Amino acid sequence: MDDQGCPRCKTTKYRNPSLKLMVNVCGHTLALQLSREQGITLRGSAEIVDEFFSFGINSILYQRGIYPSEIFTRVQKYGLTLLVTTDLELIKYLNNVVEQLKDWLYKCSVQKLVVVISNIESGEVLER
């Protein structure tokens, strides 16, 4: 593995060295490497991560039956059929979460995202 680190924070530890496109813990190296090759920026890679996270959350909410299936619609993305919510309150909430995620990605202040499903009344963790 090459020792190229982030020019900004000097981090060299990669999340998953077996990936072809390796993401540095801080996110900077990916942006630096790809900007040379494909014109992708840190802002662009943050957009990709938050879009992926948003689709992932929608999928979890649908597949686990946390929200009724009637509030989801099918969309085509990445050559796949994905489900996204049509509930305006849920969309508003998820947009706020994704905006916060983008902010953390831009500031390189997030290293791991954990989705926790808990009982709303007891707070008991049902799935992590």
mmCIF file of C-alpha atoms in Angstrom:
data_model
loop_
_atom_site.group_PDB
_atom_site.id
_atom_site.type_symbol
_atom_site.label_atom_id
_atom_site.label_comp_id
_atom_site.label_asym_id
_atom_site.label_seq_id
_atom_site.Cartn_x
_atom_site.Cartn_y
_atom_site.Cartn_z
ATOM 1 C CA MET A 1 0.000 0.000 0.000
ATOM 2 C CA ASP A 2 1.351 3.434 -0.772
ATOM 3 C CA ASP A 3 2.109 5.796 2.072
ATOM 4 C CA GLN A 4 0.408 8.789 0.532
ATOM 5 C CA GLY A 5 -1.302 10.652 3.313
ATOM 6 C CA CYS A 6 -3.677 13.528 3.503
ATOM 7 C CA PRO A 7 -1.896 16.804 2.766
ATOM 8 C CA ARG A 8 -4.229 18.490 5.221
ATOM 9 C CA CYS A 9 -4.238 16.279 8.317
ATOM 10 C CA LYS A 10 -1.349 13.877 7.452
ATOM 11 C CA THR A 11 -3.507 10.794 8.091
ATOM 12 C CA THR A 12 -2.327 7.632 6.312
ATOM 13 C CA LYS A 13 -4.559 4.945 7.847
ATOM 14 C CA TYR A 14 -7.089 3.586 5.352
ATOM 15 C CA ARG A 15 -10.465 2.173 6.279
ATOM 16 C CA ASN A 16 -10.262 -0.798 3.944
ATOM 17 C CA PRO A 17 -7.003 -1.422 2.092
ATOM 18 C CA SER A 18 -8.603 -4.040 -0.192
ATOM 19 C CA LEU A 19 -10.816 -1.457 -1.888
ATOM 20 C CA LYS A 20 -9.711 -0.203 -5.264
ATOM 21 C CA LEU A 21 -10.767 3.332 -4.330
ATOM 22 C CA MET A 22 -9.391 3.628 -0.832
ATOM 23 C CA VAL A 23 -10.948 6.184 1.458
ATOM 24 C CA ASN A 24 -8.634 7.746 3.964
ATOM 25 C CA VAL A 25 -10.089 8.007 7.464
ATOM 26 C CA CYS A 26 -10.312 11.758 6.986
ATOM 27 C CA GLY A 27 -11.575 11.531 3.398
ATOM 28 C CA HIS A 28 -8.894 13.835 1.994
ATOM 29 C CA THR A 29 -6.723 11.309 0.165
ATOM 30 C CA LEU A 30 -9.621 10.057 -1.932
ATOM 31 C CA ALA A 31 -10.414 13.592 -2.997
ATOM 32 C CA LEU A 32 -6.770 14.305 -3.819
ATOM 33 C CA GLN A 33 -6.244 11.083 -5.795
ATOM 34 C CA LEU A 34 -9.472 11.292 -7.755
ATOM 35 C CA SER A 35 -9.187 14.988 -8.496
ATOM 36 C CA ARG A 36 -6.039 14.187 -10.458
ATOM 37 C CA GLU A 37 -7.633 11.250 -12.265
ATOM 38 C CA GLN A 38 -11.327 12.044 -12.617
ATOM 39 C CA GLY A 39 -11.930 15.568 -11.377
ATOM 40 C CA ILE A 40 -13.742 14.512 -8.182
ATOM 41 C CA THR A 41 -13.411 16.856 -5.202
ATOM 42 C CA LEU A 42 -13.874 16.429 -1.463
ATOM 43 C CA ARG A 43 -17.241 18.122 -1.863
ATOM 44 C CA GLY A 44 -18.140 15.655 -4.630
ATOM 45 C CA SER A 45 -17.085 12.617 -2.623
ATOM 46 C CA ALA A 46 -19.071 13.896 0.384
ATOM 47 C CA GLU A 47 -22.115 14.199 -1.881
ATOM 48 C CA ILE A 48 -21.658 10.576 -2.978
ATOM 49 C CA VAL A 49 -21.336 9.348 0.620
ATOM 50 C CA ASP A 50 -24.391 11.245 1.827
ATOM 51 C CA GLU A 51 -26.482 10.075 -1.139
ATOM 52 C CA PHE A 52 -25.430 6.468 -0.463
ATOM 53 C CA PHE A 53 -26.244 6.900 3.244
ATOM 54 C CA SER A 54 -29.660 8.363 2.413
ATOM 55 C CA PHE A 55 -30.566 5.462 0.120
ATOM 56 C CA GLY A 56 -29.267 3.019 2.735
ATOM 57 C CA ILE A 57 -31.401 4.512 5.502
ATOM 58 C CA ASN A 58 -34.491 4.458 3.269
ATOM 59 C CA SER A 59 -33.811 0.807 2.468
ATOM 60 C CA ILE A 60 -33.437 -0.111 6.147
ATOM 61 C CA LEU A 61 -36.645 1.719 7.083
ATOM 62 C CA TYR A 62 -38.525 -0.136 4.343
ATOM 63 C CA GLN A 63 -37.003 -3.606 4.780
ATOM 64 C CA ARG A 64 -37.375 -3.644 8.565
ATOM 65 C CA GLY A 65 -40.992 -2.464 8.344
ATOM 66 C CA ILE A 66 -40.263 0.552 10.527
ATOM 67 C CA TYR A 67 -42.511 2.623 8.266
ATOM 68 C CA PRO A 68 -45.406 1.257 6.191
ATOM 69 C CA SER A 69 -44.476 0.151 2.675
ATOM 70 C CA GLU A 70 -47.145 2.474 1.222
ATOM 71 C CA ILE A 71 -45.014 5.552 1.962
ATOM 72 C CA PHE A 72 -42.160 4.360 -0.262
ATOM 73 C CA THR A 73 -41.775 4.756 -4.002
ATOM 74 C CA ARG A 74 -39.368 3.161 -6.439
ATOM 75 C CA VAL A 75 -36.626 5.193 -8.129
ATOM 76 C CA GLN A 76 -33.894 4.163 -10.557
ATOM 77 C CA LYS A 77 -30.340 4.940 -9.430
ATOM 78 C CA TYR A 78 -26.980 3.266 -10.076
ATOM 79 C CA GLY A 79 -28.729 0.847 -12.433
ATOM 80 C CA LEU A 80 -30.856 -0.394 -9.521
ATOM 81 C CA THR A 81 -34.407 0.078 -8.339
ATOM 82 C CA LEU A 82 -34.257 1.723 -4.919
ATOM 83 C CA LEU A 83 -37.019 2.656 -2.498
ATOM 84 C CA VAL A 84 -37.337 6.152 -1.051
ATOM 85 C CA THR A 85 -39.919 7.588 1.283
ATOM 86 C CA THR A 86 -42.661 9.954 0.163
ATOM 87 C CA ASP A 87 -43.535 10.984 3.748
ATOM 88 C CA LEU A 88 -42.780 14.718 3.991
ATOM 89 C CA GLU A 89 -41.917 14.696 7.704
ATOM 90 C CA LEU A 90 -39.549 11.761 7.269
ATOM 91 C CA ILE A 91 -37.964 13.397 4.209
ATOM 92 C CA LYS A 92 -37.419 16.581 6.217
ATOM 93 C CA TYR A 93 -35.844 14.633 9.092
ATOM 94 C CA LEU A 94 -33.582 12.580 6.814
ATOM 95 C CA ASN A 95 -32.518 15.712 4.916
ATOM 96 C CA ASN A 96 -31.425 17.266 8.229
ATOM 97 C CA VAL A 97 -29.438 14.134 9.114
ATOM 98 C CA VAL A 98 -27.777 14.043 5.681
ATOM 99 C CA GLU A 99 -26.926 17.756 5.828
ATOM 100 C CA GLN A 100 -25.229 17.202 9.195
ATOM 101 C CA LEU A 101 -23.353 14.238 7.727
ATOM 102 C CA LYS A 102 -22.135 16.394 4.823
ATOM 103 C CA ASP A 103 -20.930 19.031 7.255
ATOM 104 C CA TRP A 104 -18.992 16.415 9.226
ATOM 105 C CA LEU A 105 -17.511 14.997 6.013
ATOM 106 C CA TYR A 106 -16.363 18.445 4.849
ATOM 107 C CA LYS A 107 -14.737 19.037 8.239
ATOM 108 C CA CYS A 108 -13.302 15.490 8.347
ATOM 109 C CA SER A 109 -14.804 15.055 11.801
ATOM 110 C CA VAL A 110 -16.571 11.729 11.189
ATOM 111 C CA GLN A 111 -14.839 8.363 11.036
ATOM 112 C CA LYS A 112 -17.730 5.945 11.408
ATOM 113 C CA LEU A 113 -21.490 5.980 10.961
ATOM 114 C CA VAL A 114 -23.620 3.634 13.009
ATOM 115 C CA VAL A 115 -27.319 3.165 12.379
ATOM 116 C CA VAL A 116 -29.185 2.145 15.512
ATOM 117 C CA ILE A 117 -32.796 1.014 15.551
ATOM 118 C CA SER A 118 -34.270 1.417 19.008
ATOM 119 C CA ASN A 119 -37.647 1.124 20.672
ATOM 120 C CA ILE A 120 -39.115 4.622 20.764
ATOM 121 C CA GLU A 121 -40.757 4.070 24.165
ATOM 122 C CA SER A 122 -38.076 2.188 26.099
ATOM 123 C CA GLY A 123 -34.962 3.255 24.194
ATOM 124 C CA GLU A 124 -33.940 -0.418 23.978
ATOM 125 C CA VAL A 125 -31.577 -1.071 21.070
ATOM 126 C CA LEU A 126 -33.280 -3.494 18.686
ATOM 127 C CA GLU A 127 -30.686 -3.514 15.951
ATOM 128 C CA ARG A 128 -27.299 -1.945 15.418
#
